[in-house]
PDB file of N, CA and C in Angstrom:
ATOM      1  N   MET A 572      97.447   1.296  25.366  1.00  0.00           N
ATOM      2  CA  MET A 572      98.509   1.705  26.266  1.00  0.00           C
ATOM      3  C   MET A 572      98.924   0.506  27.115  1.00  0.00           C
ATOM      4  N   GLU A 573     100.222   0.316  27.253  1.00  0.00           N
ATOM      5  CA  GLU A 573     100.766  -0.814  28.008  1.00  0.00           C
ATOM      6  C   GLU A 573     101.140  -0.383  29.420  1.00  0.00           C
ATOM      7  N   ASN A 574     100.771  -1.187  30.407  1.00  0.00           N
ATOM      8  CA  ASN A 574     101.146  -0.941  31.799  1.00  0.00           C
ATOM      9  C   ASN A 574     102.539  -1.529  31.996  1.00  0.00           C
ATOM     10  N   LYS A 575     103.562  -0.678  32.023  1.00  0.00           N
ATOM     11  CA  LYS A 575     104.952  -1.122  32.090  1.00  0.00           C
ATOM     12  C   LYS A 575     105.397  -1.505  33.498  1.00  0.00           C
ATOM     13  N   ILE A 576     104.613  -1.149  34.501  1.00  0.00           N
ATOM     14  CA  ILE A 576     104.980  -1.440  35.883  1.00  0.00           C
ATOM     15  C   ILE A 576     104.305  -2.711  36.379  1.00  0.00           C
ATOM     16  N   GLY A 577     103.138  -2.996  35.843  1.00  0.00           N
ATOM     17  CA  GLY A 577     102.425  -4.203  36.244  1.00  0.00           C
ATOM     18  C   GLY A 577     101.564  -4.040  37.476  1.00  0.00           C
ATOM     19  N   LYS A 578     101.308  -2.804  37.864  1.00  0.00           N
ATOM     20  CA  LYS A 578     100.403  -2.585  38.983  1.00  0.00           C
ATOM     21  C   LYS A 578      99.606  -1.311  38.747  1.00  0.00           C
ATOM     22  N   THR A 579      98.559  -1.159  39.540  1.00  0.00           N
ATOM     23  CA  THR A 579      97.682  -0.004  39.400  1.00  0.00           C
ATOM     24  C   THR A 579      97.406   0.591  40.779  1.00  0.00           C
ATOM     25  N   VAL A 580      96.902   1.822  40.771  1.00  0.00           N
ATOM     26  CA  VAL A 580      96.473   2.459  42.016  1.00  0.00           C
ATOM     27  C   VAL A 580      94.954   2.434  42.076  1.00  0.00           C
ATOM     28  N   ASN A 581      94.432   2.456  43.281  1.00  0.00           N
ATOM     29  CA  ASN A 581      92.996   2.493  43.492  1.00  0.00           C
ATOM     30  C   ASN A 581      92.565   3.955  43.392  1.00  0.00           C
ATOM     31  N   LEU A 582      92.195   4.370  42.183  1.00  0.00           N
ATOM     32  CA  LEU A 582      91.858   5.768  41.948  1.00  0.00           C
ATOM     33  C   LEU A 582      90.773   5.868  40.893  1.00  0.00           C
ATOM     34  N   GLU A 583      89.717   6.583  41.234  1.00  0.00           N
ATOM     35  CA  GLU A 583      88.622   6.870  40.304  1.00  0.00           C
ATOM     36  C   GLU A 583      88.814   8.303  39.825  1.00  0.00           C
ATOM     37  N   LEU A 584      89.023   8.476  38.528  1.00  0.00           N
ATOM     38  CA  LEU A 584      89.283   9.811  37.991  1.00  0.00           C
ATOM     39  C   LEU A 584      88.019  10.635  37.780  1.00  0.00           C
ATOM     40  N   VAL A 585      86.857   9.998  37.801  1.00  0.00           N
ATOM     41  CA  VAL A 585      85.615  10.737  37.643  1.00  0.00           C
ATOM     42  C   VAL A 585      85.479  11.694  38.823  1.00  0.00           C
ATOM     43  N   GLY A 586      85.256  12.939  38.534  1.00  0.00           N
ATOM     44  CA  GLY A 586      85.121  13.937  39.582  1.00  0.00           C
ATOM     45  C   GLY A 586      86.404  14.701  39.862  1.00  0.00           C
ATOM     46  N   VAL A 587      87.532  14.227  39.321  1.00  0.00           N
ATOM     47  CA  VAL A 587      88.800  14.942  39.471  1.00  0.00           C
ATOM     48  C   VAL A 587      88.812  16.065  38.441  1.00  0.00           C
ATOM     49  N   SER A 588      89.347  17.199  38.813  1.00  0.00           N
ATOM     50  CA  SER A 588      89.453  18.326  37.891  1.00  0.00           C
ATOM     51  C   SER A 588      90.091  17.867  36.584  1.00  0.00           C
ATOM     52  N   GLY A 589      89.631  18.410  35.472  1.00  0.00           N
ATOM     53  CA  GLY A 589      90.171  18.038  34.172  1.00  0.00           C
ATOM     54  C   GLY A 589      91.521  18.658  33.867  1.00  0.00           C
ATOM     55  N   ASN A 590      92.015  19.477  34.775  1.00  0.00           N
ATOM     56  CA  ASN A 590      93.309  20.112  34.604  1.00  0.00           C
ATOM     57  C   ASN A 590      94.406  19.040  34.642  1.00  0.00           C
ATOM     58  N   ALA A 591      95.302  19.067  33.672  1.00  0.00           N
ATOM     59  CA  ALA A 591      96.347  18.043  33.571  1.00  0.00           C
ATOM     60  C   ALA A 591      97.195  17.967  34.838  1.00  0.00           C
ATOM     61  N   PHE A 592      97.538  19.111  35.412  1.00  0.00           N
ATOM     62  CA  PHE A 592      98.370  19.113  36.613  1.00  0.00           C
ATOM     63  C   PHE A 592      97.634  18.510  37.798  1.00  0.00           C
ATOM     64  N   ALA A 593      96.329  18.758  37.881  1.00  0.00           N
ATOM     65  CA  ALA A 593      95.528  18.174  38.957  1.00  0.00           C
ATOM     66  C   ALA A 593      95.487  16.656  38.827  1.00  0.00           C
ATOM     67  N   ILE A 594      95.326  16.169  37.620  1.00  0.00           N
ATOM     68  CA  ILE A 594      95.280  14.719  37.377  1.00  0.00           C
ATOM     69  C   ILE A 594      96.606  14.079  37.768  1.00  0.00           C
ATOM     70  N   LEU A 595      97.705  14.684  37.349  1.00  0.00           N
ATOM     71  CA  LEU A 595      99.028  14.148  37.687  1.00  0.00           C
ATOM     72  C   LEU A 595      99.253  14.175  39.199  1.00  0.00           C
ATOM     73  N   GLY A 596      98.810  15.237  39.850  1.00  0.00           N
ATOM     74  CA  GLY A 596      98.984  15.354  41.294  1.00  0.00           C
ATOM     75  C   GLY A 596      98.185  14.326  42.071  1.00  0.00           C
ATOM     76  N   VAL A 597      96.935  14.124  41.675  1.00  0.00           N
ATOM     77  CA  VAL A 597      96.082  13.139  42.344  1.00  0.00           C
ATOM     78  C   VAL A 597      96.667  11.745  42.170  1.00  0.00           C
ATOM     79  N   PHE A 598      97.119  11.438  40.967  1.00  0.00           N
ATOM     80  CA  PHE A 598      97.730  10.131  40.717  1.00  0.00           C
ATOM     81  C   PHE A 598      98.978   9.956  41.592  1.00  0.00           C
ATOM     82  N   SER A 599      99.848  10.958  41.610  1.00  0.00           N
ATOM     83  CA  SER A 599     101.099  10.861  42.377  1.00  0.00           C
ATOM     84  C   SER A 599     100.836  10.637  43.859  1.00  0.00           C
ATOM     85  N   ARG A 600      99.908  11.399  44.421  1.00  0.00           N
ATOM     86  CA  ARG A 600      99.611  11.255  45.855  1.00  0.00           C
ATOM     87  C   ARG A 600      99.072   9.866  46.169  1.00  0.00           C
ATOM     88  N   GLN A 601      98.166   9.369  45.327  1.00  0.00           N
ATOM     89  CA  GLN A 601      97.592   8.051  45.585  1.00  0.00           C
ATOM     90  C   GLN A 601      98.650   6.956  45.441  1.00  0.00           C
ATOM     91  N   ALA A 602      99.493   7.074  44.439  1.00  0.00           N
ATOM     92  CA  ALA A 602     100.557   6.080  44.241  1.00  0.00           C
ATOM     93  C   ALA A 602     101.495   6.052  45.454  1.00  0.00           C
ATOM     94  N   ARG A 603     101.840   7.232  45.979  1.00  0.00           N
ATOM     95  CA  ARG A 603     102.697   7.280  47.180  1.00  0.00           C
ATOM     96  C   ARG A 603     102.005   6.623  48.361  1.00  0.00           C
ATOM     97  N   ARG A 604     100.705   6.897  48.530  1.00  0.00           N
ATOM     98  CA  ARG A 604      99.947   6.283  49.635  1.00  0.00           C
ATOM     99  C   ARG A 604      99.968   4.760  49.531  1.00  0.00           C
ATOM    100  N   GLU A 605     100.002   4.263  48.307  1.00  0.00           N
ATOM    101  CA  GLU A 605      99.947   2.818  48.098  1.00  0.00           C
ATOM    102  C   GLU A 605     101.335   2.186  48.016  1.00  0.00           C
ATOM    103  N   GLY A 606     102.361   2.954  48.332  1.00  0.00           N
ATOM    104  CA  GLY A 606     103.701   2.390  48.447  1.00  0.00           C
ATOM    105  C   GLY A 606     104.511   2.297  47.166  1.00  0.00           C
ATOM    106  N   TRP A 607     104.107   3.020  46.132  1.00  0.00           N
ATOM    107  CA  TRP A 607     104.904   3.032  44.904  1.00  0.00           C
ATOM    108  C   TRP A 607     106.209   3.768  45.169  1.00  0.00           C
ATOM    109  N   THR A 608     107.271   3.349  44.514  1.00  0.00           N
ATOM    110  CA  THR A 608     108.536   4.065  44.618  1.00  0.00           C
ATOM    111  C   THR A 608     108.460   5.338  43.785  1.00  0.00           C
ATOM    112  N   GLN A 609     109.334   6.287  44.101  1.00  0.00           N
ATOM    113  CA  GLN A 609     109.361   7.528  43.313  1.00  0.00           C
ATOM    114  C   GLN A 609     109.744   7.223  41.872  1.00  0.00           C
ATOM    115  N   GLU A 610     110.583   6.228  41.673  1.00  0.00           N
ATOM    116  CA  GLU A 610     110.988   5.838  40.312  1.00  0.00           C
ATOM    117  C   GLU A 610     109.779   5.344  39.503  1.00  0.00           C
ATOM    118  N   GLU A 611     108.926   4.547  40.126  1.00  0.00           N
ATOM    119  CA  GLU A 611     107.722   4.059  39.441  1.00  0.00           C
ATOM    120  C   GLU A 611     106.777   5.210  39.098  1.00  0.00           C
ATOM    121  N   ILE A 612     106.592   6.100  40.053  1.00  0.00           N
ATOM    122  CA  ILE A 612     105.716   7.251  39.830  1.00  0.00           C
ATOM    123  C   ILE A 612     106.265   8.113  38.700  1.00  0.00           C
ATOM    124  N   ASP A 613     107.557   8.392  38.745  1.00  0.00           N
ATOM    125  CA  ASP A 613     108.183   9.226  37.713  1.00  0.00           C
ATOM    126  C   ASP A 613     108.057   8.597  36.327  1.00  0.00           C
ATOM    127  N   LEU A 614     108.175   7.279  36.251  1.00  0.00           N
ATOM    128  CA  LEU A 614     108.036   6.594  34.969  1.00  0.00           C
ATOM    129  C   LEU A 614     106.660   6.856  34.362  1.00  0.00           C
ATOM    130  N   VAL A 615     105.624   6.747  35.183  1.00  0.00           N
ATOM    131  CA  VAL A 615     104.261   6.986  34.704  1.00  0.00           C
ATOM    132  C   VAL A 615     104.083   8.452  34.321  1.00  0.00           C
ATOM    133  N   LEU A 616     104.551   9.365  35.164  1.00  0.00           N
ATOM    134  CA  LEU A 616     104.383  10.789  34.887  1.00  0.00           C
ATOM    135  C   LEU A 616     105.119  11.207  33.618  1.00  0.00           C
ATOM    136  N   GLU A 617     106.325  10.708  33.427  1.00  0.00           N
ATOM    137  CA  GLU A 617     107.087  11.037  32.219  1.00  0.00           C
ATOM    138  C   GLU A 617     106.365  10.539  30.971  1.00  0.00           C
ATOM    139  N   GLU A 618     105.844   9.320  31.028  1.00  0.00           N
ATOM    140  CA  GLU A 618     105.093   8.782  29.890  1.00  0.00           C
ATOM    141  C   GLU A 618     103.845   9.623  29.638  1.00  0.00           C
ATOM    142  N   ALA A 619     103.140   9.977  30.703  1.00  0.00           N
ATOM    143  CA  ALA A 619     101.908  10.761  30.563  1.00  0.00           C
ATOM    144  C   ALA A 619     102.182  12.113  29.916  1.00  0.00           C
ATOM    145  N   LYS A 620     103.299  12.730  30.268  1.00  0.00           N
ATOM    146  CA  LYS A 620     103.614  14.063  29.765  1.00  0.00           C
ATOM    147  C   LYS A 620     104.295  14.047  28.402  1.00  0.00           C
ATOM    148  N   SER A 621     104.520  12.866  27.833  1.00  0.00           N
ATOM    149  CA  SER A 621     105.254  12.781  26.569  1.00  0.00           C
ATOM    150  C   SER A 621     104.383  13.010  25.337  1.00  0.00           C
ATOM    151  N   GLY A 622     103.099  13.285  25.551  1.00  0.00           N
ATOM    152  CA  GLY A 622     102.214  13.520  24.411  1.00  0.00           C
ATOM    153  C   GLY A 622     101.219  14.615  24.721  1.00  0.00           C
ATOM    154  N   ASP A 623     100.104  14.585  24.034  1.00  0.00           N
ATOM    155  CA  ASP A 623      99.068  15.588  24.247  1.00  0.00           C
ATOM    156  C   ASP A 623      98.173  15.215  25.438  1.00  0.00           C
ATOM    157  N   TYR A 624      97.142  16.013  25.661  1.00  0.00           N
ATOM    158  CA  TYR A 624      96.249  15.804  26.797  1.00  0.00           C
ATOM    159  C   TYR A 624      95.586  14.432  26.746  1.00  0.00           C
ATOM    160  N   ASP A 625      95.149  13.999  25.565  1.00  0.00           N
ATOM    161  CA  ASP A 625      94.523  12.682  25.443  1.00  0.00           C
ATOM    162  C   ASP A 625      95.495  11.577  25.827  1.00  0.00           C
ATOM    163  N   HIS A 626      96.753  11.744  25.447  1.00  0.00           N
ATOM    164  CA  HIS A 626      97.778  10.755  25.815  1.00  0.00           C
ATOM    165  C   HIS A 626      97.971  10.739  27.337  1.00  0.00           C
ATOM    166  N   LEU A 627      97.980  11.920  27.941  1.00  0.00           N
ATOM    167  CA  LEU A 627      98.115  12.012  29.388  1.00  0.00           C
ATOM    168  C   LEU A 627      96.986  11.255  30.082  1.00  0.00           C
ATOM    169  N   LEU A 628      95.751  11.525  29.664  1.00  0.00           N
ATOM    170  CA  LEU A 628      94.603  10.847  30.266  1.00  0.00           C
ATOM    171  C   LEU A 628      94.669   9.345  30.067  1.00  0.00           C
ATOM    172  N   SER A 629      94.971   8.931  28.868  1.00  0.00           N
ATOM    173  CA  SER A 629      95.042   7.506  28.551  1.00  0.00           C
ATOM    174  C   SER A 629      96.101   6.804  29.403  1.00  0.00           C
ATOM    175  N   THR A 630      97.245   7.449  29.552  1.00  0.00           N
ATOM    176  CA  THR A 630      98.327   6.870  30.355  1.00  0.00           C
ATOM    177  C   THR A 630      97.913   6.725  31.808  1.00  0.00           C
ATOM    178  N   ILE A 631      97.395   7.792  32.391  1.00  0.00           N
ATOM    179  CA  ILE A 631      97.000   7.743  33.806  1.00  0.00           C
ATOM    180  C   ILE A 631      95.904   6.703  34.002  1.00  0.00           C
ATOM    181  N   MET A 632      94.950   6.650  33.102  1.00  0.00           N
ATOM    182  CA  MET A 632      93.859   5.671  33.226  1.00  0.00           C
ATOM    183  C   MET A 632      94.383   4.238  33.167  1.00  0.00           C
ATOM    184  N   THR A 633      95.458   4.009  32.425  1.00  0.00           N
ATOM    185  CA  THR A 633      96.062   2.683  32.344  1.00  0.00           C
ATOM    186  C   THR A 633      96.544   2.208  33.712  1.00  0.00           C
ATOM    187  N   TYR A 634      96.974   3.154  34.533  1.00  0.00           N
ATOM    188  CA  TYR A 634      97.533   2.817  35.832  1.00  0.00           C
ATOM    189  C   TYR A 634      96.551   2.997  36.983  1.00  0.00           C
ATOM    190  N   CYS A 635      95.279   3.228  36.665  1.00  0.00           N
ATOM    191  CA  CYS A 635      94.246   3.386  37.689  1.00  0.00           C
ATOM    192  C   CYS A 635      93.214   2.276  37.555  1.00  0.00           C
ATOM    193  N   GLU A 636      92.902   1.660  38.671  1.00  0.00           N
ATOM    194  CA  GLU A 636      91.863   0.637  38.707  1.00  0.00           C
ATOM    195  C   GLU A 636      91.052   0.831  39.980  1.00  0.00           C
ATOM    196  N   PRO A 637      89.978   1.626  39.863  1.00  0.00           N
ATOM    197  CA  PRO A 637      89.183   1.874  41.062  1.00  0.00           C
ATOM    198  C   PRO A 637      88.543   0.595  41.571  1.00  0.00           C
ATOM    199  N   GLN A 638      88.516   0.461  42.887  1.00  0.00           N
ATOM    200  CA  GLN A 638      87.893  -0.699  43.515  1.00  0.00           C
ATOM    201  C   GLN A 638      86.725  -0.216  44.343  1.00  0.00           C
ATOM    202  N   ASP A 639      85.682  -1.018  44.379  1.00  0.00           N
ATOM    203  CA  ASP A 639      84.583  -0.633  45.260  1.00  0.00           C
ATOM    204  C   ASP A 639      84.955  -1.022  46.689  1.00  0.00           C
ATOM    205  N   GLU A 640      84.184  -0.564  47.658  1.00  0.00           N
ATOM    206  CA  GLU A 640      84.533  -0.773  49.062  1.00  0.00           C
ATOM    207  C   GLU A 640      84.578  -2.243  49.451  1.00  0.00           C
ATOM    208  N   ASP A 641      83.707  -3.079  48.870  1.00  0.00           N
ATOM    209  CA  ASP A 641      83.703  -4.503  49.190  1.00  0.00           C
ATOM    210  C   ASP A 641      85.015  -5.160  48.781  1.00  0.00           C
ATOM    211  N   GLU A 642      85.533  -4.805  47.594  1.00  0.00           N
ATOM    212  CA  GLU A 642      86.796  -5.366  47.125  1.00  0.00           C
ATOM    213  C   GLU A 642      87.935  -4.957  48.042  1.00  0.00           C
ATOM    214  N   GLN A 643      87.937  -3.692  48.490  1.00  0.00           N
ATOM    215  CA  GLN A 643      88.992  -3.214  49.377  1.00  0.00           C
ATOM    216  C   GLN A 643      88.970  -3.977  50.692  1.00  0.00           C
ATOM    217  N   GLU A 644      87.794  -4.194  51.258  1.00  0.00           N
ATOM    218  CA  GLU A 644      87.688  -4.915  52.520  1.00  0.00           C
ATOM    219  C   GLU A 644      88.182  -6.344  52.363  1.00  0.00           C
ATOM    220  N   ASP A 645      87.836  -6.999  51.245  1.00  0.00           N
ATOM    221  CA  ASP A 645      88.288  -8.363  51.008  1.00  0.00           C
ATOM    222  C   ASP A 645      89.813  -8.423  50.951  1.00  0.00           C
ATOM    223  N   GLU A 646      90.447  -7.470  50.255  1.00  0.00           N
ATOM    224  CA  GLU A 646      91.898  -7.461  50.153  1.00  0.00           C
ATOM    225  C   GLU A 646      92.552  -7.206  51.498  1.00  0.00           C
ATOM    226  N   GLU A 647      91.984  -6.290  52.290  1.00  0.00           N
ATOM    227  CA  GLU A 647      92.554  -5.993  53.598  1.00  0.00           C
ATOM    228  C   GLU A 647      92.456  -7.207  54.513  1.00  0.00           C
ATOM    229  N   GLU A 648      91.367  -7.950  54.442  1.00  0.00           N
ATOM    230  CA  GLU A 648      91.216  -9.144  55.261  1.00  0.00           C
ATOM    231  C   GLU A 648      92.241 -10.204  54.859  1.00  0.00           C
ATOM    232  N   GLN A 649      92.504 -10.320  53.565  1.00  0.00           N
ATOM    233  CA  GLN A 649      93.480 -11.310  53.099  1.00  0.00           C
ATOM    234  C   GLN A 649      94.890 -10.957  53.547  1.00  0.00           C
ATOM    235  N   GLU A 650      95.190  -9.652  53.681  1.00  0.00           N
ATOM    236  CA  GLU A 650      96.530  -9.225  54.098  1.00  0.00           C
ATOM    237  C   GLU A 650      96.752  -9.520  55.580  1.00  0.00           C
ATOM    238  N   ASP A 651      95.701  -9.507  56.397  1.00  0.00           N
ATOM    239  CA  ASP A 651      95.833  -9.727  57.850  1.00  0.00           C
ATOM    240  C   ASP A 651      96.110 -11.145  58.204  1.00  0.00           C
TER     241      ASP A 651
END
């Protein structure tokens, strides 16, 4: 799967309900929190919904890159 936007959200899908709508909702909320435009979010959601459940999972996982707390702190310090 190709990341067409070139960015990812900090989201760990382990522990998220396996329901497709729950996965899409969690992704959308996190992307909004991280400043993604609605157009970017819609692009990912449309791609995710264009196939079966495995395609949906694969697509969302392409756009998720969980970070541990140390990595997040390092990035926040660099932004300041």
